[in-house]
Structures are given as C-alpha cells and as structure tokens.
Coordinates of C-alpha atoms and ligand atoms in Angstrom, one line a residue:
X265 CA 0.0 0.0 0.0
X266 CA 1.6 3.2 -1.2
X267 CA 0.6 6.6 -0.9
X268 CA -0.7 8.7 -3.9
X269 CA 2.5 10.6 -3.8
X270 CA 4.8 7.9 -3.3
X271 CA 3.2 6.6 -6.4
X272 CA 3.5 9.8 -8.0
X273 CA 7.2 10.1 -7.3
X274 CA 7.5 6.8 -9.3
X275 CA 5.4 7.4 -12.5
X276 CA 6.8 8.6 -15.7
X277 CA 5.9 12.4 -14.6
X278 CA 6.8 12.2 -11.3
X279 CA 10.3 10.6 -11.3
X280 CA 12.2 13.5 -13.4
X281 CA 10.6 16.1 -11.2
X282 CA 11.4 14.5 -8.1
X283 CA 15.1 15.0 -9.0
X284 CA 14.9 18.1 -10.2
X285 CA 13.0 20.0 -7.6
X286 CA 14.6 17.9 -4.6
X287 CA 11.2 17.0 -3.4
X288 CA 11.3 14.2 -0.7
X289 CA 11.6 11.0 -3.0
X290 CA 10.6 8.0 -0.6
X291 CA 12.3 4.3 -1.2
X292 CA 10.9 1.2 -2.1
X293 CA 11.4 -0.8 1.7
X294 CA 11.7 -4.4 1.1
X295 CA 9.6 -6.4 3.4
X296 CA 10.2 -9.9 4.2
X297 CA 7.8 -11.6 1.9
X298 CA 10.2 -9.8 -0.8
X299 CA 13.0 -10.7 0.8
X300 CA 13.2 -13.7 3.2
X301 CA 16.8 -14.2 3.6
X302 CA 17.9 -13.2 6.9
X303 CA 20.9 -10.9 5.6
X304 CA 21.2 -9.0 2.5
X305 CA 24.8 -9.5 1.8
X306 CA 27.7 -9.5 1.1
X307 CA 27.9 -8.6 4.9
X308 CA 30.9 -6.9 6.3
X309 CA 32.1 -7.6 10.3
X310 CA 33.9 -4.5 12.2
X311 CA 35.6 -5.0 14.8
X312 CA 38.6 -6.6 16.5
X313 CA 37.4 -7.8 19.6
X314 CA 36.6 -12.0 20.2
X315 CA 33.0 -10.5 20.3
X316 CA 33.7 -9.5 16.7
X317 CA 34.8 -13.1 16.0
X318 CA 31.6 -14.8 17.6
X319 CA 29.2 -12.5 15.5
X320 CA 31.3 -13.1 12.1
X321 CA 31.2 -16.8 13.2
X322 CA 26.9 -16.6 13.4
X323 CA 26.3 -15.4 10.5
X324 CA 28.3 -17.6 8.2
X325 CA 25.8 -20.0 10.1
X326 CA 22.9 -18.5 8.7
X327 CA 25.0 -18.6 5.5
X328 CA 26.0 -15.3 5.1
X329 CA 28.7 -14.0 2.7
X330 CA 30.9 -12.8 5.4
X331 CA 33.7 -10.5 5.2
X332 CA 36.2 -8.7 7.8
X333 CA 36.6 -5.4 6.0
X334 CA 35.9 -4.1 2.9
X335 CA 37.2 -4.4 -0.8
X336 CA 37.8 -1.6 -2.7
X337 CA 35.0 -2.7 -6.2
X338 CA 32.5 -4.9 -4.4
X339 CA 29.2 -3.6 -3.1
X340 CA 28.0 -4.3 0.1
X341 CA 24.6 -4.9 1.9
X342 CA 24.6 -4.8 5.4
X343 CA 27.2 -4.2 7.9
X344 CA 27.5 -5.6 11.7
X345 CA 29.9 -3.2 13.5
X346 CA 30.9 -4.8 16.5
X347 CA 31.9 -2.1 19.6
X348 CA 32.2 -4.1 22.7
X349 CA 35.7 -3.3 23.7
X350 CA 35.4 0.5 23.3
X351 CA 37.7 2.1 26.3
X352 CA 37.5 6.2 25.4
X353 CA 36.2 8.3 23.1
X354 CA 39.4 8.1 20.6
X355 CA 38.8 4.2 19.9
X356 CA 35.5 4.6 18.1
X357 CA 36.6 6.3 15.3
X358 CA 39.1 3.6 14.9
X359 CA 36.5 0.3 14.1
X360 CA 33.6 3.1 12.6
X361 CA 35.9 5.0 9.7
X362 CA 36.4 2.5 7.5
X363 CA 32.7 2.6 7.0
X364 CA 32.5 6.2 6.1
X365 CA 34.1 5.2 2.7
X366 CA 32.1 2.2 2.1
X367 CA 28.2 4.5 2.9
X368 CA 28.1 5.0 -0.9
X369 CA 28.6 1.6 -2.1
X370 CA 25.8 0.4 0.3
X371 CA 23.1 -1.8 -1.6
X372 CA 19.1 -0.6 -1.7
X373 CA 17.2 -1.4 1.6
X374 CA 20.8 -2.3 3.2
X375 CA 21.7 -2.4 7.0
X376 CA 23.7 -1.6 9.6
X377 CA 23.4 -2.4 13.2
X378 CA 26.2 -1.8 16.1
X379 CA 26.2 -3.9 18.9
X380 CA 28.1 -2.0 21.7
X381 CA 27.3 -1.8 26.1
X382 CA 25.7 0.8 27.6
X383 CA 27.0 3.2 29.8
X384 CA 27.0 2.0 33.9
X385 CA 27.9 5.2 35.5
X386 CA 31.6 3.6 36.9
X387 CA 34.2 5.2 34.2
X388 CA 34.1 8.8 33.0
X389 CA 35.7 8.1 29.3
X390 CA 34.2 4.5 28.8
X391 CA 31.2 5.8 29.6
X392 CA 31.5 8.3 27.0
X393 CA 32.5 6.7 24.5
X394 CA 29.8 3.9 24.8
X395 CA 26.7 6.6 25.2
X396 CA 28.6 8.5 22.0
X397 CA 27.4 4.8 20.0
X398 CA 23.9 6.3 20.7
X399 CA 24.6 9.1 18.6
X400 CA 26.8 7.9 15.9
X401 CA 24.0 5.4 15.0
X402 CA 21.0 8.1 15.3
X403 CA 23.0 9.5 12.6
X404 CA 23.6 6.8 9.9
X405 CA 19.6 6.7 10.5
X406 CA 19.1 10.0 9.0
X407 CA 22.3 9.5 6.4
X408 CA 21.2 5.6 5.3
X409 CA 20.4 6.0 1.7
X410 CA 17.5 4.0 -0.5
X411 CA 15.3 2.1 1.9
X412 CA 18.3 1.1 4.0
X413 CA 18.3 1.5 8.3
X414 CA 20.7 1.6 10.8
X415 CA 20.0 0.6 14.7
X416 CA 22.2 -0.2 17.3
X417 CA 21.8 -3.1 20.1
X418 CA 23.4 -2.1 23.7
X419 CA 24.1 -5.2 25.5
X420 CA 24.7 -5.1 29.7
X421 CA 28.0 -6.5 30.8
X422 CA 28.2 -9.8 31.5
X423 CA 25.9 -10.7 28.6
X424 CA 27.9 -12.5 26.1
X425 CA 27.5 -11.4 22.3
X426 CA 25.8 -15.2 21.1
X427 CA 23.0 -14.8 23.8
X428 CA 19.6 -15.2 22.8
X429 CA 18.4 -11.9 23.0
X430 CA 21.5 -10.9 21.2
X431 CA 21.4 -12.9 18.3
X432 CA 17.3 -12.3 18.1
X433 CA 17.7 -8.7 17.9
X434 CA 21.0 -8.6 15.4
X435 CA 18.4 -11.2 13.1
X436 CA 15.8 -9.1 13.5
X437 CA 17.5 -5.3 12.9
X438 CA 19.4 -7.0 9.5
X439 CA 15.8 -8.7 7.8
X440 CA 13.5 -6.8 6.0
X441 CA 10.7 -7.5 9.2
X442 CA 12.8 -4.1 10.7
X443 CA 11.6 -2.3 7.4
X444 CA 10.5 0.9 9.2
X445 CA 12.6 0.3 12.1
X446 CA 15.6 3.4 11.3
X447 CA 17.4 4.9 14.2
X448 CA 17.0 2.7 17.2
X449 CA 19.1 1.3 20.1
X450 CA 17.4 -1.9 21.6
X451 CA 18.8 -3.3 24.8
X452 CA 19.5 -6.6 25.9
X453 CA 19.5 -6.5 29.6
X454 CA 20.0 -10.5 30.9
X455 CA 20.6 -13.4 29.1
X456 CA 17.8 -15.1 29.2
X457 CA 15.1 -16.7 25.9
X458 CA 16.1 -20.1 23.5
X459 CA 16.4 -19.6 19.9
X460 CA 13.8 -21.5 18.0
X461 CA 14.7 -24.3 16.4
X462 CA 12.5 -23.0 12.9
X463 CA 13.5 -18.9 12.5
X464 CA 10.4 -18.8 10.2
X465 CA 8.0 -20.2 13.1
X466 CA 9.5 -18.9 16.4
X467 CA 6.2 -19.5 17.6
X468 CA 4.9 -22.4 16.8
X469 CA 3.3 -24.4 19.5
X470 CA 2.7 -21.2 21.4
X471 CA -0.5 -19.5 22.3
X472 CA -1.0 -15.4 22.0
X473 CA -3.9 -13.1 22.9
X474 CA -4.1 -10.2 20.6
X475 CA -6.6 -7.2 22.1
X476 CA -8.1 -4.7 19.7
X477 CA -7.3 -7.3 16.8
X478 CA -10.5 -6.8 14.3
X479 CA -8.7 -4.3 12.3
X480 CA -6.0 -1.6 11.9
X481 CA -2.8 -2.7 13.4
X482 CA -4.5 -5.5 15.6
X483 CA -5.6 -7.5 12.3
X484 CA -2.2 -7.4 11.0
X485 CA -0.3 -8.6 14.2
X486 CA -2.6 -11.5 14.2
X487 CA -2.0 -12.4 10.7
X488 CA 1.7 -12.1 11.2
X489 CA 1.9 -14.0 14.5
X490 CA 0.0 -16.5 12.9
X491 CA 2.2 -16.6 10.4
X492 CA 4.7 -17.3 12.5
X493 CA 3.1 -20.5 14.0
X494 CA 1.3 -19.3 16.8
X495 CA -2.7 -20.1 18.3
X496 CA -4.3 -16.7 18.8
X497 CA -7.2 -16.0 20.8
X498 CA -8.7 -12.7 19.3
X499 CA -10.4 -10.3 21.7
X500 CA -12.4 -7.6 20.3
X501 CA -15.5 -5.0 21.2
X502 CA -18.9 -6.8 20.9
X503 CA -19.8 -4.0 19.0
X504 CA -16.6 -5.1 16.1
X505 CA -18.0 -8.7 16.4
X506 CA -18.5 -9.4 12.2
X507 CA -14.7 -7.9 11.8
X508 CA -13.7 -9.8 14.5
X509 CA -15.1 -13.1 13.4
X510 CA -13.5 -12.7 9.9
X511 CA -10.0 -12.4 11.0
X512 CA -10.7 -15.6 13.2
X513 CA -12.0 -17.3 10.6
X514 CA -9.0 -16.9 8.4
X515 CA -6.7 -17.5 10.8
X516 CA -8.4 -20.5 12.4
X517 CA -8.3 -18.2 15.8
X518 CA -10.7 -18.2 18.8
X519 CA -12.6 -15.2 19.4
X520 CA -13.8 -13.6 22.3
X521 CA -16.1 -10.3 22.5
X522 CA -15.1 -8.1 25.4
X523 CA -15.0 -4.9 26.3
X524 CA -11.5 -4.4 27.9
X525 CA -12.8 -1.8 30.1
X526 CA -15.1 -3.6 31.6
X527 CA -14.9 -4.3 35.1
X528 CA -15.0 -8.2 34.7
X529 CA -12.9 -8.4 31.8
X530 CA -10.1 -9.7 33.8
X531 CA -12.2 -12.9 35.2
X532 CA -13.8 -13.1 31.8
X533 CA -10.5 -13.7 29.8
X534 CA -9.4 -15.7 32.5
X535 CA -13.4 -18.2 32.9
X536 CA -12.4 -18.2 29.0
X537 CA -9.3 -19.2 28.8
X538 CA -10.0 -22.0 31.7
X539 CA -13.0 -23.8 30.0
X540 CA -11.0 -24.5 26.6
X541 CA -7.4 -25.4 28.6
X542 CA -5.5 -22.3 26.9
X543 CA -2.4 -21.1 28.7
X544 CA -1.3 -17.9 27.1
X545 CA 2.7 -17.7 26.2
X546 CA 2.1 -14.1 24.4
X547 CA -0.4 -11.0 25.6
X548 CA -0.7 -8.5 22.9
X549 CA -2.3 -5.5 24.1
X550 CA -3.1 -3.6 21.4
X551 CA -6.7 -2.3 21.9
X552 CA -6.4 1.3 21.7
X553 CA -8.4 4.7 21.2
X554 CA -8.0 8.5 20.5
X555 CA -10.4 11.3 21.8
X556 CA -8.0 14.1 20.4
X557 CA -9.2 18.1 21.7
X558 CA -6.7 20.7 22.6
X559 CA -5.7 20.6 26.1
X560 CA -7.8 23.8 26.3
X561 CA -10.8 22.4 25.2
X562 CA -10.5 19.0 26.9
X563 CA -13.2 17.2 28.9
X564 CA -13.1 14.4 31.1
X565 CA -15.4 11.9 29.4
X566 CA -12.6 12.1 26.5
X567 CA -9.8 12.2 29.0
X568 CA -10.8 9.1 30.8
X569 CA -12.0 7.1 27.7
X570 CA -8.2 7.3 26.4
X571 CA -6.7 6.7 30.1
X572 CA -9.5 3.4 30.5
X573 CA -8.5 1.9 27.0
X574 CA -4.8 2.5 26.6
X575 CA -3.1 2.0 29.9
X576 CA -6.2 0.9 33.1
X577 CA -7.1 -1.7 31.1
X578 CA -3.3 -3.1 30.6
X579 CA -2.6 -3.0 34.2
X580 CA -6.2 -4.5 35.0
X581 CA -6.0 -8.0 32.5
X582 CA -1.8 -8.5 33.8
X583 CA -2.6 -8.4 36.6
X584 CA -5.7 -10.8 36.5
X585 CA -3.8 -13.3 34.6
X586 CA -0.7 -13.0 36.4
X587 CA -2.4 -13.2 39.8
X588 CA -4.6 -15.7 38.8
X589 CA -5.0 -18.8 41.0
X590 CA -5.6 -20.5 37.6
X591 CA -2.6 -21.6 35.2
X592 CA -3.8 -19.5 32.4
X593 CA -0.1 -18.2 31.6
X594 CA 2.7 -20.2 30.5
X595 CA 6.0 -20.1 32.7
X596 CA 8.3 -17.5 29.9
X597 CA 5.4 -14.8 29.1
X598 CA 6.0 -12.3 26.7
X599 CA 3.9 -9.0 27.0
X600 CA 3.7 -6.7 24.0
X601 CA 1.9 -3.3 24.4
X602 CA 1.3 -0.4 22.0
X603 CA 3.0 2.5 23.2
X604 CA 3.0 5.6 20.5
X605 CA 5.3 8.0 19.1
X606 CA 3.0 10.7 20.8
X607 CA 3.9 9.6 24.3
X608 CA 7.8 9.9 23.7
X609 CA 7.8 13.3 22.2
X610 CA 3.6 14.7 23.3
X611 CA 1.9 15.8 20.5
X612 CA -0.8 18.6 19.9
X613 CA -4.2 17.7 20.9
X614 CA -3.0 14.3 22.3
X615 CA -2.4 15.0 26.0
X616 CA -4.9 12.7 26.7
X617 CA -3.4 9.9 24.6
X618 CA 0.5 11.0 25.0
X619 CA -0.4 10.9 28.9
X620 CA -1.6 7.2 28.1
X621 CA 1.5 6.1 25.7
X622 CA 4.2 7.6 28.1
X623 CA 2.3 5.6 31.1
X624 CA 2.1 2.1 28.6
X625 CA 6.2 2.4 28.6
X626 CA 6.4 3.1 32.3
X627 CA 3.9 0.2 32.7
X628 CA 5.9 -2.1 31.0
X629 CA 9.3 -1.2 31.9
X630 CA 7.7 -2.0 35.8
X631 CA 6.0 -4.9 34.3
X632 CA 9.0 -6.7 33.1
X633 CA 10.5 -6.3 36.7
X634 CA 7.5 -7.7 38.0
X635 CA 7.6 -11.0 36.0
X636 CA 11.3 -11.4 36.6
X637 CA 12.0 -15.5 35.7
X638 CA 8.3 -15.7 34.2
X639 CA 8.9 -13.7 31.6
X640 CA 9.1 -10.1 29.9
X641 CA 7.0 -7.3 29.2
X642 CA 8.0 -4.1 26.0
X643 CA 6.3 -2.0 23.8
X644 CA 6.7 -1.1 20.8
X645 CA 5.9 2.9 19.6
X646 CA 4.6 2.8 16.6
X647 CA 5.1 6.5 14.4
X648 CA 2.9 7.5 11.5
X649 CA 1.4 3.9 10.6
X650 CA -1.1 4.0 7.8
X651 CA -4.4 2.8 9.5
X652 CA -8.0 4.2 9.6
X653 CA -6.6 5.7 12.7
X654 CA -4.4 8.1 10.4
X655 CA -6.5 8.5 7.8
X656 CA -8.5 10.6 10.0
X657 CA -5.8 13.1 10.5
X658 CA -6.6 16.1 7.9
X659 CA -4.8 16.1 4.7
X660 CA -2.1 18.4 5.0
X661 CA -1.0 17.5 8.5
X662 CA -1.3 14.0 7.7
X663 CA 1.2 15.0 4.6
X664 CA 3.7 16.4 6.9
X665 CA 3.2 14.1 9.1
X666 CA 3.6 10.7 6.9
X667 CA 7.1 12.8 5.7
X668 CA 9.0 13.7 8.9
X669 CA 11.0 10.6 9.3
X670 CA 14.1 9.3 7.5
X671 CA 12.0 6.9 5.0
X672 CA 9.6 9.6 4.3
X673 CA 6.9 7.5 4.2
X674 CA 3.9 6.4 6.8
X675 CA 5.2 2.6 8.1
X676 CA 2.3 0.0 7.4
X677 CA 0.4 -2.6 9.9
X678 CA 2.6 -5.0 8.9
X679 CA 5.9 -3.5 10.1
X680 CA 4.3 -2.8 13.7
X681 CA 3.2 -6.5 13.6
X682 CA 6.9 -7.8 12.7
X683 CA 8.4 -5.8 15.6
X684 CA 6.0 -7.4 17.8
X685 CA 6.7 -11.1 16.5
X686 CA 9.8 -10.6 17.1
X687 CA 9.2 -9.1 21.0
X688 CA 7.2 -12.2 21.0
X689 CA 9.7 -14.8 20.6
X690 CA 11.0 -16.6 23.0
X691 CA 14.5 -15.6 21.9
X692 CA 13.7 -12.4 22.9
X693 CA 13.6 -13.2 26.9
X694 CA 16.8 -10.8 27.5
X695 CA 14.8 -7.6 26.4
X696 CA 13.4 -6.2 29.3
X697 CA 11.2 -3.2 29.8
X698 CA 12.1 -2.1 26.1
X699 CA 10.3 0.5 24.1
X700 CA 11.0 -0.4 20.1
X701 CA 9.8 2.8 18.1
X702 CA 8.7 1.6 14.4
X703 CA 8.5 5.4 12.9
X704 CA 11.2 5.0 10.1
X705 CA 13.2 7.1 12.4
X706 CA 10.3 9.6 13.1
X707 CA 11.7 13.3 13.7
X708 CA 9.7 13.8 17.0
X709 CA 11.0 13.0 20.5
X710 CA 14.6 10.8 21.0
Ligands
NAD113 P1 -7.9 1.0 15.2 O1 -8.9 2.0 15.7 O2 -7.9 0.7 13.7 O3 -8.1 -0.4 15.9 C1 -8.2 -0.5 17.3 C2 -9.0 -1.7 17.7 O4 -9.1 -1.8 19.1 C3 -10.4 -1.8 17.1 O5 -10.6 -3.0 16.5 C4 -11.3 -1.5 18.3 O6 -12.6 -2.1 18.2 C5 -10.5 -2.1 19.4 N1 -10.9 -1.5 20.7 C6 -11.0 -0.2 21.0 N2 -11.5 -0.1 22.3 C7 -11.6 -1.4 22.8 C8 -12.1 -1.9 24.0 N3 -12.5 -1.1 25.0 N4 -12.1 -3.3 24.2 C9 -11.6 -4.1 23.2 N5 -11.2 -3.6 22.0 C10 -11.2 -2.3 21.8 O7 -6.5 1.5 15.7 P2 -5.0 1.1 15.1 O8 -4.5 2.2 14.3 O9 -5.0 -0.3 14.6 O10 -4.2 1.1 16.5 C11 -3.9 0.0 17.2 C12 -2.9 0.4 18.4 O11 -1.8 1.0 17.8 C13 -3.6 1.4 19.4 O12 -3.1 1.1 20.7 C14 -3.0 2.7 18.9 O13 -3.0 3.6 19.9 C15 -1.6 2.3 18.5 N6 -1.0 3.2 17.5 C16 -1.4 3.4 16.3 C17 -0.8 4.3 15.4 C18 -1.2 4.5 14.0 O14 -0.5 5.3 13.3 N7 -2.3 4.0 13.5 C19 0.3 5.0 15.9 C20 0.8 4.8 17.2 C21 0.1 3.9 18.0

C-alpha cells in the first residue's frame, strides 16, 4: 500500500521532477515476503574484539557471505559493526571509519546495526564513548540512503555477544521485518530466551492473545503472529463482532467479545481461557483509542476514555492473569503493548493519549520487573502507521506528518506486527522493559 505521492514520485511524470526540484523522494522498503533471507549480503564484520569473532562466526551460520573489512569494487549490503571493547572516546573512530568510505557503495534497503554496552555510570571516558554509540548510529539513520536502516543493540555487561536476545535482535535489525525500524538502540539486559529451532515459526506451539485485533494494526499482528506458528485467541469489542469473526476465521483463531474496560474483563479472559485449557505464552495488548481536543478544550469523558483503554485496562488483565489462582499463563510470558510515538515526544491535541503512551512504557518497563524469571513485558511505539486511525488526521498534516521521518513515508500494519513477532519470541527473553519505536526514524521526540 503506497501513498498517492509515493506513487507519484515513481510514474513517468513524477520521477524527473522528483530529481529536479529535490522533493522528498521516498524508497521502495523491502519487506520480508520480498526478501526472506535473513541478511542482505555481502555482509561486512567490524571490529577486532573476540566479540567480533563470535558475530562473524553466526552469520556464516545463517549462511551469510561474510567478510572482515571491505574491498575496494565490491558492493555491500549490510554491515555488523561490532563495539564491545570500546575504552575512550578516541577508539571509536578507529572500528567506525572505514565505513565512512564504504556509505556509498551500500546496496538498496541495506543495513547496519552496532552492537556495543551501555553506559554503567563507573568510568568517565568508557562511559562516554559507549553513550557516543547512541549518537553515531542516530545519525547513519538519518544518512542511510534507499530504503536502508541503521540501529544499534546495547548489551549489559556480562551478557555474552551469542545470547539469545542478542542474536534475536541482530536477526531481526538485518531482515527486512525491521523495514521501518531506522534509528534505534534496543537493549538486551539478561541473558535469558532459547532460539527456536524454525526462524520462520518462532512461535509455533505457542499460544497469544491479541486485544483490539479486528482491524488496523490488531488485524495485522494476528496475521503475522500467525504466520509465525502461533494459536491466537482474538479479543475484540462486541460491537466489532462481524470484523472480528472474519480475522478468526482466516486464521483459524478463537474469538472472544469483550469490552476491555469492563470491570470483569479480567475474570472473563481468565473463565475463558480456563474452560478451553489455553495457557497464554504471548499477551498482545493492542486495543487502543483517541479522543484528540486541545488541552484547552479537553473534557473528562474524553480524558478518561483514552486513560481506560490505553493504559487501566493493561494493568487490569496483567494483573488478572498473572495473579490468577488458575494456570492461564505459560512459565516464559512475553507482554507486548502499544505504546506511541505521541507519548515519547507529546503531541498537539494528544495530551490525553501522549499521557496514556508515556504511562504504557512506564507500565511495561515495571512490568518486566514484575515477572522477573516468568517472563518479559516491551512495547513497541509505533510512528505514523497508515491505519484508519491516520487517515483521520486532515490532509495536509497528515502530509507532513507521513514525511517527517528518514523513510519519508507512513510505516504500514505489517511493520508494527513484525516488531512485535519478534518481541514475542521466545528468543527475545533478554529484552526487558524495552520500548522499540517503528516510525522509520520519526523526527519527533529521541
Ligand atoms: P484502530 O482504531 O484501527 O483499531 C483499534 C482496535 O481496538 C479496534 O478493532 C477497536 O474495536 C479495538 N478496541 C477499542 N476499544 C476497545 C475496547 N475497549 N475493548 C476491546 N477492543 C477495543 O487502531 P489502530 O490504528 O490499529 O491502532 C492499534 C494500536 O496502535 C492502538 O493502541 C494505537 O494507539 C496504536 N498506535 C497506532 C498508530 C497509527 O498510526 N495507527 C500510531 C501509534 C500507535
């Protein structure tokens, strides 16, 4: 799905004015039905550390085309750059500059991802230099030419490079399921999660609850869940029930009609999920709402609609199912919520919503403390997604906004749905408390 000009920018007319007038010109993004292999390459490993080694050594498992540093003719198209030994700000430059000569020969919808540690407050210049990572990737974001991304993963001390979570995240960040991820630092806090033995059904043989999943970005994450093995219990309004039965029906799901706000729909989910034996390994909590006035003109009935949907009802169902007497969750849980763009960088006429998406990442940051060895709990903040929910917005600010990120373009269903497969899998145990933004490096906020 393409946006009239995005398809004007590629028609006969179009293309030769693009380039003259400089107007934004916005790639083709592969997705991963276009290309299923997990790395474009040839794929080049920086780096000098064993760390570096262990990485080069992985992906030559997946059957990469690895290489140490790069040749002089040969185009490349993605690039691991491996920053785990960095000591003070004068080392970076040292692994990073041989890239700087190699942006142009990048291939279309190529990657590059760092994997570096994050600060710990215990040394002033190692410090430094690992926080300066944040910024040197933020960058290539904005400077990644023709569909291509680069993100960064910060892993804690202690966590060896071939970790789960590690090696989830560095397969995620280099397919085309990051399509619209640009400009992101994911952190991998424990070493906890199992790779799956099948990297095309990391779910299979688990069970997921997707809220709010009749349409818009709840139809999609279904779809692609399914699609990556799982058995999905779909929970929509009564009031969605047709939509809701259709995605079902296609996907061979269960589903349930339920207000999320209701005050029972904790010990409904739960008397539901008892009487047909499911135990949950995935909660999706997607259901979501805006009631968008100007704080000036805000009133409470569309103040607290936002606040019930997007974040009481969250808290309310974990903590029903996790307190639950009943075994309706498995012993690894993974919790997905839908945070927004809005609540990182507040947005005009959103205070109601923003003060709902900042809370969902609070929430789940507390939540994945909470569940400890059970589990984990991110979000992910979706940016300008083209939904019904967007095609609200009117015409000229929904212009600028489908524009203001670094693949000036709006980021579709499916890309949200990806990032929250992958959140889902059980490799993914060692990301804790994360929020993953999927704006295509929107300009707003960090
Ligand atoms: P949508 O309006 O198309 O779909 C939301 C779904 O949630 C609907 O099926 C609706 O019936 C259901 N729902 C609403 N209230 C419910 C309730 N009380 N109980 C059960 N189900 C309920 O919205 P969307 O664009 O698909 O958004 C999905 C999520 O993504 C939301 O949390 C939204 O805030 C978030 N998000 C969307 C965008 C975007 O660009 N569309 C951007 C950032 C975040």
């Amino acid at each position: 799905m393409t946006d009239a000009y995005t398809r004007f920018t590629r028609s006969p007319l179009g293309r030769p004015l693009v380039k003259r007038t400089g107007l934004p010109n916005p790639p083709r993004l592969p997705r991963h039905a276009d290309r299923p292999q997990p790395v474009l390459g040839p794929v080049v490993v920086l780096g000098a550390s064993p760390g570096a080694d262990e990485v080069a050594a992985l992906l030559l498992d997946w059957g990469a085309d690895v290489r140490r540093r790069f040749e002089e003719t040969s185009t490349v198209g993605s690039v691991v750059v491996v920053l785990d030994d960095l000591a003070k700000p004068a080392d970076l430059g040292t692994t990073v500059l041989p890239l700087a000569g190699a942006m142009r020969s990048l291939l279309p919808g190529s990657r590059v991802v760092t994997i570096s540690r994050p600060p710990t407050g215990e040394d002033l210049a190692r410090d430094a230099v690992r926080g300066g990572v944040e910024g040197f990737v933020r960058t290539l974001g904005h400077e990644m030419r023709k569909g291509g991304t680069a993100n960064g993963i910060q892993v804690a001390d202690g966590v060896p490079l071939t970790a789960p979570g590690v090696v989830s995240t560095l397969r995620f960040l280099l397919s085309a399921r990051s399509a619209f991820v640009d400009g992101q630092i994911v952190g991998v806090a424990r070493q906890d999660g199992a790779l799956p033995e099948d990297w095309e059904r990391p779910l299979a043989g688990r069970t997921a609850l997707v809220t709010g999943a009749a349409r818009g970005i709840g139809a999609a994450i279904s779809r692609t869940l399914a699609g990556l093995g799982a058995e999905l219990v779909l929970l929509d309004v009564p009031a969605s029930g047709s939509e809701l039965s259709g995605v079902a029906n296609e996907l061979r799901a269960t589903p349930l009609q339920l207000d999320v706000t209701s005050a029972q729909a904790g010990d409904r989910v739960i008397a539901f999920l008892r009487e047909r034996g499911i135990v949950l390994d995935v909660l999706v909590l997607n259901a979501g709402i805006t009631r968008d006035k100007m704080f000036a003109n805000m009133t409470a009935d569309r103040w607290d609609a936002v606040i019930a949907v997007n974040i009481s009802s969250q808290i309310a169902l974990a903590e029903a199912l996790l307190s639950s007497d009943e075994p309706v969750v498995g012993s690894d849980l993974r919790v997905v919520s839908l945070a927004s763009t809005s609540g990182i960088a507040g947005n005009r006429g959103q205070a109601n919503y923003a003060t709902s998406k900042a809370g969902v990442m609070a929430f789940v940051d507390a939540l994945a403390r909470r569940l400890g060895e059970r589990g984990t709990a991110n979000a992910v903040a979706p940016g300008f997604i083209e939904t019904d929910m967007t095609a609200k917005i009117p015409p000229l600010q929904r212009e600028i906004a489908r524009r203001a990120n670094s693949l000036q373009q709006g980021g579709l269903p499916l890309d949200v749905a990806e990032t929250i497969g992958f959140l889902a899998s059980p490799g993914a145990g060692g990301v804790r408390g994360q929020t993953v933004r999927v704006c295509g490096q929107n300009l707003v906020g960090r």
